[in-house]
mmCIF file with all atom_site columns, C-alpha atoms in Angstrom:
data_model
loop_
_atom_site.group_PDB
_atom_site.id
_atom_site.type_symbol
_atom_site.label_atom_id
_atom_site.label_alt_id
_atom_site.label_comp_id
_atom_site.label_asym_id
_atom_site.label_entity_id
_atom_site.label_seq_id
_atom_site.pdbx_PDB_ins_code
_atom_site.Cartn_x
_atom_site.Cartn_y
_atom_site.Cartn_z
_atom_site.occupancy
_atom_site.B_iso_or_equiv
_atom_site.pdbx_formal_charge
_atom_site.auth_seq_id
_atom_site.auth_comp_id
_atom_site.auth_asym_id
_atom_site.auth_atom_id
_atom_site.pdbx_PDB_model_num
ATOM 1   C CA . UNK A 1 1   ? 103.413 78.810  106.137 1.00 38.00 ? 6   UNK A CA 1
ATOM 2   C CA . UNK A 1 2   ? 103.140 75.722  104.021 1.00 39.00 ? 7   UNK A CA 1
ATOM 3   C CA . UNK A 1 3   ? 105.453 75.790  101.031 1.00 43.00 ? 8   UNK A CA 1
ATOM 4   C CA . UNK A 1 4   ? 105.730 78.434  98.361  1.00 43.00 ? 9   UNK A CA 1
ATOM 5   C CA . UNK A 1 5   ? 101.894 78.949  97.989  1.00 46.00 ? 10  UNK A CA 1
ATOM 6   C CA . UNK A 1 6   ? 101.261 81.867  95.697  1.00 50.00 ? 11  UNK A CA 1
ATOM 7   C CA . UNK A 1 7   ? 97.575  81.370  95.604  1.00 50.00 ? 12  UNK A CA 1
ATOM 8   C CA . UNK A 1 8   ? 95.779  84.787  95.637  1.00 56.00 ? 13  UNK A CA 1
ATOM 9   C CA . UNK A 1 9   ? 92.299  84.577  97.110  1.00 55.00 ? 14  UNK A CA 1
ATOM 10  C CA . UNK A 1 10  ? 91.554  87.918  95.605  1.00 55.00 ? 15  UNK A CA 1
ATOM 11  C CA . UNK A 1 11  ? 91.669  86.314  92.150  1.00 54.00 ? 16  UNK A CA 1
ATOM 12  C CA . UNK A 1 12  ? 89.282  83.410  93.059  1.00 48.00 ? 17  UNK A CA 1
ATOM 13  C CA . UNK A 1 13  ? 86.683  84.798  90.709  1.00 55.00 ? 18  UNK A CA 1
ATOM 14  C CA . UNK A 1 14  ? 83.836  85.226  93.151  1.00 56.00 ? 19  UNK A CA 1
ATOM 15  C CA . UNK A 1 15  ? 84.328  82.018  95.157  1.00 76.00 ? 20  UNK A CA 1
ATOM 16  C CA . UNK A 1 16  ? 83.444  83.866  98.321  1.00 83.00 ? 21  UNK A CA 1
ATOM 17  C CA . UNK A 1 17  ? 83.052  80.579  100.304 1.00 86.00 ? 22  UNK A CA 1
ATOM 18  C CA . UNK A 1 18  ? 86.625  79.660  99.427  1.00 87.00 ? 23  UNK A CA 1
ATOM 19  C CA . UNK A 1 19  ? 87.819  83.045  100.494 1.00 84.00 ? 24  UNK A CA 1
ATOM 20  C CA . UNK A 1 20  ? 85.968  82.981  103.751 1.00 87.00 ? 25  UNK A CA 1
ATOM 21  C CA . UNK A 1 21  ? 87.347  79.593  104.582 1.00 89.00 ? 26  UNK A CA 1
ATOM 22  C CA . UNK A 1 22  ? 90.849  80.810  103.877 1.00 88.00 ? 27  UNK A CA 1
ATOM 23  C CA . UNK A 1 23  ? 90.252  83.793  106.126 1.00 87.00 ? 28  UNK A CA 1
ATOM 24  C CA . UNK A 1 24  ? 88.823  81.563  109.062 1.00 88.00 ? 29  UNK A CA 1
ATOM 25  C CA . UNK A 1 25  ? 91.687  78.888  108.728 1.00 91.00 ? 30  UNK A CA 1
ATOM 26  C CA . UNK A 1 26  ? 94.673  81.249  108.382 1.00 93.00 ? 31  UNK A CA 1
ATOM 27  C CA . UNK A 1 27  ? 95.988  83.885  110.780 1.00 95.00 ? 32  UNK A CA 1
ATOM 28  C CA . UNK A 1 28  ? 96.642  87.431  109.574 1.00 95.00 ? 33  UNK A CA 1
ATOM 29  C CA . UNK A 1 29  ? 100.382 86.575  109.466 1.00 97.00 ? 34  UNK A CA 1
ATOM 30  C CA . UNK A 1 30  ? 99.704  83.533  107.326 1.00 96.00 ? 35  UNK A CA 1
ATOM 31  C CA . UNK A 1 31  ? 97.437  85.291  104.977 1.00 96.00 ? 36  UNK A CA 1
ATOM 32  C CA . UNK A 1 32  ? 100.011 88.211  104.470 1.00 97.00 ? 37  UNK A CA 1
ATOM 33  C CA . UNK A 1 33  ? 102.590 85.505  103.865 1.00 97.00 ? 38  UNK A CA 1
ATOM 34  C CA . UNK A 1 34  ? 100.382 83.766  101.278 1.00 95.00 ? 39  UNK A CA 1
ATOM 35  C CA . UNK A 1 35  ? 99.965  87.140  99.411  1.00 96.00 ? 40  UNK A CA 1
ATOM 36  C CA . UNK A 1 36  ? 103.600 88.387  99.700  1.00 96.00 ? 41  UNK A CA 1
ATOM 37  C CA . UNK A 1 37  ? 104.964 85.243  98.108  1.00 94.00 ? 42  UNK A CA 1
ATOM 38  C CA . UNK A 1 38  ? 103.462 86.321  94.831  1.00 94.00 ? 43  UNK A CA 1
ATOM 39  C CA . UNK A 1 39  ? 104.439 90.014  95.156  1.00 95.00 ? 44  UNK A CA 1
ATOM 40  C CA . UNK A 1 40  ? 107.418 90.731  92.887  1.00 94.00 ? 45  UNK A CA 1
ATOM 41  C CA . UNK A 1 41  ? 106.903 94.479  92.503  1.00 96.00 ? 46  UNK A CA 1
ATOM 42  C CA . UNK A 1 42  ? 107.209 96.901  95.506  1.00 97.00 ? 47  UNK A CA 1
ATOM 43  C CA . UNK A 1 43  ? 103.639 97.236  96.895  1.00 96.00 ? 48  UNK A CA 1
ATOM 44  C CA . UNK A 1 44  ? 102.202 99.373  99.765  1.00 96.00 ? 49  UNK A CA 1
ATOM 45  C CA . UNK A 1 45  ? 101.143 97.546  102.884 1.00 96.00 ? 50  UNK A CA 1
ATOM 46  C CA . UNK A 1 46  ? 97.486  98.856  102.284 1.00 96.00 ? 51  UNK A CA 1
ATOM 47  C CA . UNK A 1 47  ? 97.305  96.965  99.069  1.00 97.00 ? 52  UNK A CA 1
ATOM 48  C CA . UNK A 1 48  ? 98.696  93.831  100.571 1.00 97.00 ? 53  UNK A CA 1
ATOM 49  C CA . UNK A 1 49  ? 96.133  94.250  103.472 1.00 97.00 ? 54  UNK A CA 1
ATOM 50  C CA . UNK A 1 50  ? 93.276  94.470  100.901 1.00 96.00 ? 55  UNK A CA 1
ATOM 51  C CA . UNK A 1 51  ? 94.364  91.189  99.240  1.00 95.00 ? 56  UNK A CA 1
ATOM 52  C CA . UNK A 1 52  ? 95.078  89.418  102.597 1.00 95.00 ? 57  UNK A CA 1
ATOM 53  C CA . UNK A 1 53  ? 91.701  90.597  103.969 1.00 93.00 ? 58  UNK A CA 1
ATOM 54  C CA . UNK A 1 54  ? 93.134  92.279  107.110 1.00 96.00 ? 59  UNK A CA 1
ATOM 55  C CA . UNK A 1 55  ? 93.879  95.691  108.454 1.00 96.00 ? 60  UNK A CA 1
ATOM 56  C CA . UNK A 1 56  ? 96.702  97.744  107.149 1.00 96.00 ? 61  UNK A CA 1
ATOM 57  C CA . UNK A 1 57  ? 98.164  97.758  110.611 1.00 96.00 ? 62  UNK A CA 1
ATOM 58  C CA . UNK A 1 58  ? 97.901  93.970  110.795 1.00 97.00 ? 63  UNK A CA 1
ATOM 59  C CA . UNK A 1 59  ? 99.598  93.658  107.368 1.00 97.00 ? 64  UNK A CA 1
ATOM 60  C CA . UNK A 1 60  ? 102.259 96.057  108.361 1.00 96.00 ? 65  UNK A CA 1
ATOM 61  C CA . UNK A 1 61  ? 102.994 94.143  111.566 1.00 97.00 ? 66  UNK A CA 1
ATOM 62  C CA . UNK A 1 62  ? 103.287 90.855  109.591 1.00 97.00 ? 67  UNK A CA 1
ATOM 63  C CA . UNK A 1 63  ? 105.299 92.520  106.872 1.00 97.00 ? 68  UNK A CA 1
ATOM 64  C CA . UNK A 1 64  ? 107.847 93.828  109.479 1.00 97.00 ? 69  UNK A CA 1
ATOM 65  C CA . UNK A 1 65  ? 108.280 90.299  110.924 1.00 97.00 ? 70  UNK A CA 1
ATOM 66  C CA . UNK A 1 66  ? 108.732 88.895  107.364 1.00 97.00 ? 71  UNK A CA 1
ATOM 67  C CA . UNK A 1 67  ? 111.364 91.597  106.638 1.00 97.00 ? 72  UNK A CA 1
ATOM 68  C CA . UNK A 1 68  ? 113.233 90.601  109.868 1.00 97.00 ? 73  UNK A CA 1
ATOM 69  C CA . UNK A 1 69  ? 113.224 87.008  108.827 1.00 96.00 ? 74  UNK A CA 1
ATOM 70  C CA . UNK A 1 70  ? 114.646 87.897  105.386 1.00 96.00 ? 75  UNK A CA 1
ATOM 71  C CA . UNK A 1 71  ? 111.518 86.708  103.423 1.00 96.00 ? 76  UNK A CA 1
ATOM 72  C CA . UNK A 1 72  ? 110.463 90.176  102.376 1.00 97.00 ? 77  UNK A CA 1
ATOM 73  C CA . UNK A 1 73  ? 112.326 93.285  101.013 1.00 97.00 ? 78  UNK A CA 1
ATOM 74  C CA . UNK A 1 74  ? 111.252 96.810  102.230 1.00 97.00 ? 79  UNK A CA 1
ATOM 75  C CA . UNK A 1 75  ? 111.786 100.017 100.364 1.00 96.00 ? 80  UNK A CA 1
ATOM 76  C CA . UNK A 1 76  ? 111.228 103.525 101.799 1.00 93.00 ? 81  UNK A CA 1
ATOM 77  C CA . UNK A 1 77  ? 109.329 104.503 104.919 1.00 88.00 ? 82  UNK A CA 1
ATOM 78  C CA . UNK A 1 78  ? 106.392 106.888 104.082 1.00 87.00 ? 83  UNK A CA 1
ATOM 79  C CA . UNK A 1 79  ? 104.868 104.830 102.747 1.00 91.00 ? 84  UNK A CA 1
ATOM 80  C CA . UNK A 1 80  ? 106.959 101.696 103.002 1.00 94.00 ? 85  UNK A CA 1
ATOM 81  C CA . UNK A 1 81  ? 106.551 99.339  100.094 1.00 97.00 ? 86  UNK A CA 1
ATOM 82  C CA . UNK A 1 82  ? 107.232 95.469  100.181 1.00 97.00 ? 87  UNK A CA 1
ATOM 83  C CA . UNK A 1 83  ? 107.947 92.594  97.854  1.00 97.00 ? 88  UNK A CA 1
ATOM 84  C CA . UNK A 1 84  ? 109.119 89.023  98.158  1.00 97.00 ? 89  UNK A CA 1
ATOM 85  C CA . UNK A 1 85  ? 112.817 88.599  98.628  1.00 97.00 ? 90  UNK A CA 1
ATOM 86  C CA . UNK A 1 86  ? 113.738 86.699  95.632  1.00 94.00 ? 91  UNK A CA 1
ATOM 87  C CA . UNK A 1 87  ? 117.050 85.438  97.097  1.00 94.00 ? 92  UNK A CA 1
ATOM 88  C CA . UNK A 1 88  ? 115.286 83.920  100.040 1.00 95.00 ? 93  UNK A CA 1
ATOM 89  C CA . UNK A 1 89  ? 112.961 81.949  97.731  1.00 93.00 ? 94  UNK A CA 1
ATOM 90  C CA . UNK A 1 90  ? 116.043 80.799  95.654  1.00 93.00 ? 95  UNK A CA 1
ATOM 91  C CA . UNK A 1 91  ? 117.713 79.666  98.822  1.00 94.00 ? 96  UNK A CA 1
ATOM 92  C CA . UNK A 1 92  ? 114.644 77.819  99.823  1.00 94.00 ? 97  UNK A CA 1
ATOM 93  C CA . UNK A 1 93  ? 114.392 76.126  96.362  1.00 95.00 ? 98  UNK A CA 1
ATOM 94  C CA . UNK A 1 94  ? 118.063 75.108  96.660  1.00 96.00 ? 99  UNK A CA 1
ATOM 95  C CA . UNK A 1 95  ? 117.466 73.694  100.044 1.00 95.00 ? 100 UNK A CA 1
ATOM 96  C CA . UNK A 1 96  ? 114.416 71.776  98.851  1.00 96.00 ? 101 UNK A CA 1
ATOM 97  C CA . UNK A 1 97  ? 116.242 70.335  95.880  1.00 96.00 ? 102 UNK A CA 1
ATOM 98  C CA . UNK A 1 98  ? 119.170 69.152  98.128  1.00 94.00 ? 103 UNK A CA 1
ATOM 99  C CA . UNK A 1 99  ? 116.604 67.602  100.531 1.00 93.00 ? 104 UNK A CA 1
ATOM 100 C CA . UNK A 1 100 ? 114.586 65.818  97.966  1.00 94.00 ? 105 UNK A CA 1
ATOM 101 C CA . UNK A 1 101 ? 117.451 64.524  95.582  1.00 94.00 ? 106 UNK A CA 1
ATOM 102 C CA . UNK A 1 102 ? 120.675 62.804  95.944  1.00 92.00 ? 107 UNK A CA 1
ATOM 103 C CA . UNK A 1 103 ? 123.899 64.540  94.750  1.00 93.00 ? 108 UNK A CA 1
ATOM 104 C CA . UNK A 1 104 ? 124.131 62.092  91.903  1.00 93.00 ? 109 UNK A CA 1
ATOM 105 C CA . UNK A 1 105 ? 120.538 62.814  90.749  1.00 95.00 ? 110 UNK A CA 1
ATOM 106 C CA . UNK A 1 106 ? 121.140 66.593  90.883  1.00 96.00 ? 111 UNK A CA 1
ATOM 107 C CA . UNK A 1 107 ? 124.459 66.206  89.107  1.00 96.00 ? 112 UNK A CA 1
ATOM 108 C CA . UNK A 1 108 ? 122.824 64.146  86.315  1.00 97.00 ? 113 UNK A CA 1
ATOM 109 C CA . UNK A 1 109 ? 120.088 66.758  85.850  1.00 97.00 ? 114 UNK A CA 1
ATOM 110 C CA . UNK A 1 110 ? 122.596 69.559  85.796  1.00 97.00 ? 115 UNK A CA 1
ATOM 111 C CA . UNK A 1 111 ? 124.692 67.755  83.051  1.00 97.00 ? 116 UNK A CA 1
ATOM 112 C CA . UNK A 1 112 ? 121.369 67.368  81.065  1.00 97.00 ? 117 UNK A CA 1
ATOM 113 C CA . UNK A 1 113 ? 120.790 71.153  81.242  1.00 97.00 ? 118 UNK A CA 1
ATOM 114 C CA . UNK A 1 114 ? 124.330 72.052  80.475  1.00 97.00 ? 119 UNK A CA 1
ATOM 115 C CA . UNK A 1 115 ? 124.115 69.952  77.288  1.00 98.00 ? 120 UNK A CA 1
ATOM 116 C CA . UNK A 1 116 ? 120.902 71.597  76.409  1.00 97.00 ? 121 UNK A CA 1
ATOM 117 C CA . UNK A 1 117 ? 122.451 75.044  77.053  1.00 97.00 ? 122 UNK A CA 1
ATOM 118 C CA . UNK A 1 118 ? 125.331 74.122  74.684  1.00 97.00 ? 123 UNK A CA 1
ATOM 119 C CA . UNK A 1 119 ? 122.791 72.992  72.078  1.00 96.00 ? 124 UNK A CA 1
ATOM 120 C CA . UNK A 1 120 ? 120.984 76.305  72.320  1.00 95.00 ? 125 UNK A CA 1
ATOM 121 C CA . UNK A 1 121 ? 124.182 78.249  72.101  1.00 95.00 ? 126 UNK A CA 1
ATOM 122 C CA . UNK A 1 122 ? 124.997 76.437  68.897  1.00 94.00 ? 127 UNK A CA 1
ATOM 123 C CA . UNK A 1 123 ? 121.391 76.858  67.538  1.00 91.00 ? 128 UNK A CA 1
ATOM 124 C CA . UNK A 1 124 ? 121.419 80.679  68.142  1.00 90.00 ? 129 UNK A CA 1
ATOM 125 C CA . UNK A 1 125 ? 125.116 81.188  67.469  1.00 91.00 ? 130 UNK A CA 1
ATOM 126 C CA . UNK A 1 126 ? 125.622 83.294  70.528  1.00 93.00 ? 131 UNK A CA 1
ATOM 127 C CA . UNK A 1 127 ? 126.987 82.509  74.036  1.00 94.00 ? 132 UNK A CA 1
ATOM 128 C CA . UNK A 1 128 ? 123.910 83.620  75.959  1.00 93.00 ? 133 UNK A CA 1
ATOM 129 C CA . UNK A 1 129 ? 120.137 84.336  75.503  1.00 93.00 ? 134 UNK A CA 1
ATOM 130 C CA . UNK A 1 130 ? 120.894 88.032  76.106  1.00 90.00 ? 135 UNK A CA 1
ATOM 131 C CA . UNK A 1 131 ? 123.098 88.135  73.020  1.00 90.00 ? 136 UNK A CA 1
ATOM 132 C CA . UNK A 1 132 ? 120.291 87.151  70.676  1.00 88.00 ? 137 UNK A CA 1
ATOM 133 C CA . UNK A 1 133 ? 119.435 89.982  68.340  1.00 85.00 ? 138 UNK A CA 1
ATOM 134 C CA . UNK A 1 134 ? 115.759 90.899  68.124  1.00 78.00 ? 139 UNK A CA 1
ATOM 135 C CA . UNK A 1 135 ? 115.937 91.245  64.234  1.00 71.00 ? 140 UNK A CA 1
ATOM 136 C CA . UNK A 1 136 ? 117.278 87.645  64.122  1.00 71.00 ? 141 UNK A CA 1
ATOM 137 C CA . UNK A 1 137 ? 114.133 86.406  66.074  1.00 74.00 ? 142 UNK A CA 1
ATOM 138 C CA . UNK A 1 138 ? 111.620 88.434  64.051  1.00 74.00 ? 143 UNK A CA 1
ATOM 139 C CA . UNK A 1 139 ? 112.920 87.339  60.538  1.00 73.00 ? 144 UNK A CA 1
ATOM 140 C CA . UNK A 1 140 ? 110.522 84.725  59.145  1.00 75.00 ? 145 UNK A CA 1
ATOM 141 C CA . UNK A 1 141 ? 106.988 83.698  59.194  1.00 81.00 ? 146 UNK A CA 1
ATOM 142 C CA . UNK A 1 142 ? 104.775 83.548  62.310  1.00 84.00 ? 147 UNK A CA 1
ATOM 143 C CA . UNK A 1 143 ? 105.470 79.931  63.131  1.00 87.00 ? 148 UNK A CA 1
ATOM 144 C CA . UNK A 1 144 ? 109.269 80.443  62.852  1.00 84.00 ? 149 UNK A CA 1
ATOM 145 C CA . UNK A 1 145 ? 109.068 83.507  65.055  1.00 85.00 ? 150 UNK A CA 1
ATOM 146 C CA . UNK A 1 146 ? 107.007 81.693  67.605  1.00 86.00 ? 151 UNK A CA 1
ATOM 147 C CA . UNK A 1 147 ? 109.438 78.770  67.713  1.00 88.00 ? 152 UNK A CA 1
ATOM 148 C CA . UNK A 1 148 ? 112.452 81.084  68.142  1.00 87.00 ? 153 UNK A CA 1
ATOM 149 C CA . UNK A 1 149 ? 110.745 83.029  70.873  1.00 89.00 ? 154 UNK A CA 1
ATOM 150 C CA . UNK A 1 150 ? 109.864 79.723  72.631  1.00 92.00 ? 155 UNK A CA 1
ATOM 151 C CA . UNK A 1 151 ? 113.384 78.508  72.351  1.00 92.00 ? 156 UNK A CA 1
ATOM 152 C CA . UNK A 1 152 ? 114.728 81.764  73.674  1.00 92.00 ? 157 UNK A CA 1
ATOM 153 C CA . UNK A 1 153 ? 112.302 81.542  76.570  1.00 93.00 ? 158 UNK A CA 1
ATOM 154 C CA . UNK A 1 154 ? 113.367 77.989  77.227  1.00 95.00 ? 159 UNK A CA 1
ATOM 155 C CA . UNK A 1 155 ? 117.067 78.992  77.076  1.00 95.00 ? 160 UNK A CA 1
ATOM 156 C CA . UNK A 1 156 ? 116.492 81.649  79.834  1.00 95.00 ? 161 UNK A CA 1
ATOM 157 C CA . UNK A 1 157 ? 114.725 78.966  81.970  1.00 96.00 ? 162 UNK A CA 1
ATOM 158 C CA . UNK A 1 158 ? 117.654 76.568  81.331  1.00 96.00 ? 163 UNK A CA 1
ATOM 159 C CA . UNK A 1 159 ? 120.180 79.139  82.438  1.00 96.00 ? 164 UNK A CA 1
ATOM 160 C CA . UNK A 1 160 ? 118.089 79.876  85.580  1.00 95.00 ? 165 UNK A CA 1
ATOM 161 C CA . UNK A 1 161 ? 117.725 76.186  86.379  1.00 95.00 ? 166 UNK A CA 1
ATOM 162 C CA . UNK A 1 162 ? 121.459 75.579  85.834  1.00 96.00 ? 167 UNK A CA 1
ATOM 163 C CA . UNK A 1 163 ? 122.348 78.284  88.481  1.00 95.00 ? 168 UNK A CA 1
ATOM 164 C CA . UNK A 1 164 ? 119.945 76.812  90.971  1.00 95.00 ? 169 UNK A CA 1
ATOM 165 C CA . UNK A 1 165 ? 121.157 73.168  90.348  1.00 96.00 ? 170 UNK A CA 1
ATOM 166 C CA . UNK A 1 166 ? 124.873 74.207  90.743  1.00 96.00 ? 171 UNK A CA 1
ATOM 167 C CA . UNK A 1 167 ? 123.973 75.619  94.026  1.00 96.00 ? 172 UNK A CA 1
ATOM 168 C CA . UNK A 1 168 ? 121.989 72.492  94.908  1.00 96.00 ? 173 UNK A CA 1
ATOM 169 C CA . UNK A 1 169 ? 124.762 70.094  93.826  1.00 96.00 ? 174 UNK A CA 1
ATOM 170 C CA . UNK A 1 170 ? 127.103 72.019  96.064  1.00 94.00 ? 175 UNK A CA 1
ATOM 171 C CA . UNK A 1 171 ? 124.783 71.947  98.917  1.00 94.00 ? 176 UNK A CA 1
ATOM 172 C CA . UNK A 1 172 ? 124.085 68.218  98.495  1.00 92.00 ? 177 UNK A CA 1
ATOM 173 C CA . UNK A 1 173 ? 127.803 67.595  98.229  1.00 91.00 ? 178 UNK A CA 1
ATOM 174 C CA . UNK A 1 174 ? 128.386 69.474  101.575 1.00 90.00 ? 179 UNK A CA 1
ATOM 175 C CA . UNK A 1 175 ? 125.782 67.414  103.212 1.00 87.00 ? 180 UNK A CA 1
ATOM 176 C CA . UNK A 1 176 ? 127.072 64.140  101.914 1.00 83.00 ? 181 UNK A CA 1
ATOM 177 C CA . UNK A 1 177 ? 130.646 65.199  103.005 1.00 84.00 ? 182 UNK A CA 1
ATOM 178 C CA . UNK A 1 178 ? 129.503 66.214  106.495 1.00 80.00 ? 183 UNK A CA 1
ATOM 179 C CA . UNK A 1 179 ? 127.548 63.058  107.101 1.00 75.00 ? 184 UNK A CA 1
ATOM 180 C CA . UNK A 1 180 ? 124.137 64.458  105.744 1.00 55.00 ? 185 UNK A CA 1
ATOM 181 C CA . UNK A 1 181 ? 123.216 66.819  108.691 1.00 51.00 ? 186 UNK A CA 1
ATOM 182 C CA . UNK A 1 182 ? 124.723 70.285  108.553 1.00 45.00 ? 187 UNK A CA 1
ATOM 183 C CA . UNK A 1 183 ? 121.937 71.527  110.845 1.00 46.00 ? 188 UNK A CA 1
ATOM 184 C CA . UNK A 1 184 ? 123.338 69.618  113.806 1.00 42.00 ? 189 UNK A CA 1
ATOM 185 C CA . UNK A 1 185 ? 126.671 71.425  113.636 1.00 39.00 ? 190 UNK A CA 1
ATOM 186 C CA . UNK A 1 186 ? 125.307 74.862  112.931 1.00 39.00 ? 191 UNK A CA 1
#
């Protein structure tokens, strides 16, 4: 399970050799993991099995393990449907940020994003991207509408990144305070 790979071999546009190599080099569990990391809507095990190039029972077994590990969410039972557990992947991202950056680096980047957020609030004249009125975006020529939509999209990204960075800053501070290795005491 290397990283957050969301490569989908089913979309490899006829590169059968690449798909066969993926199938040979990865276990059923690993292939199901590779596929489920990109599944954001609840999906039946049979559809995941098709994409992972395995049996439905094999996919269901792997998905059951992934549910138990907290990596996957399950809904229903007949048929059960599965999707990636977004909170798990956010936690993983926070841990990676805290591993790869110092508290000071994270704090500096967070401060930059908070400043950009404040600029966007002033630019749009509202406290959050969800408060922007559609009519306000659609007023003007094509280029102006495109620019406002792009700015609004950026603002949503900034807000998401601020949330992750706040958690990463806190995590890095905890590690720094506890001597850098929380895992040894857990």
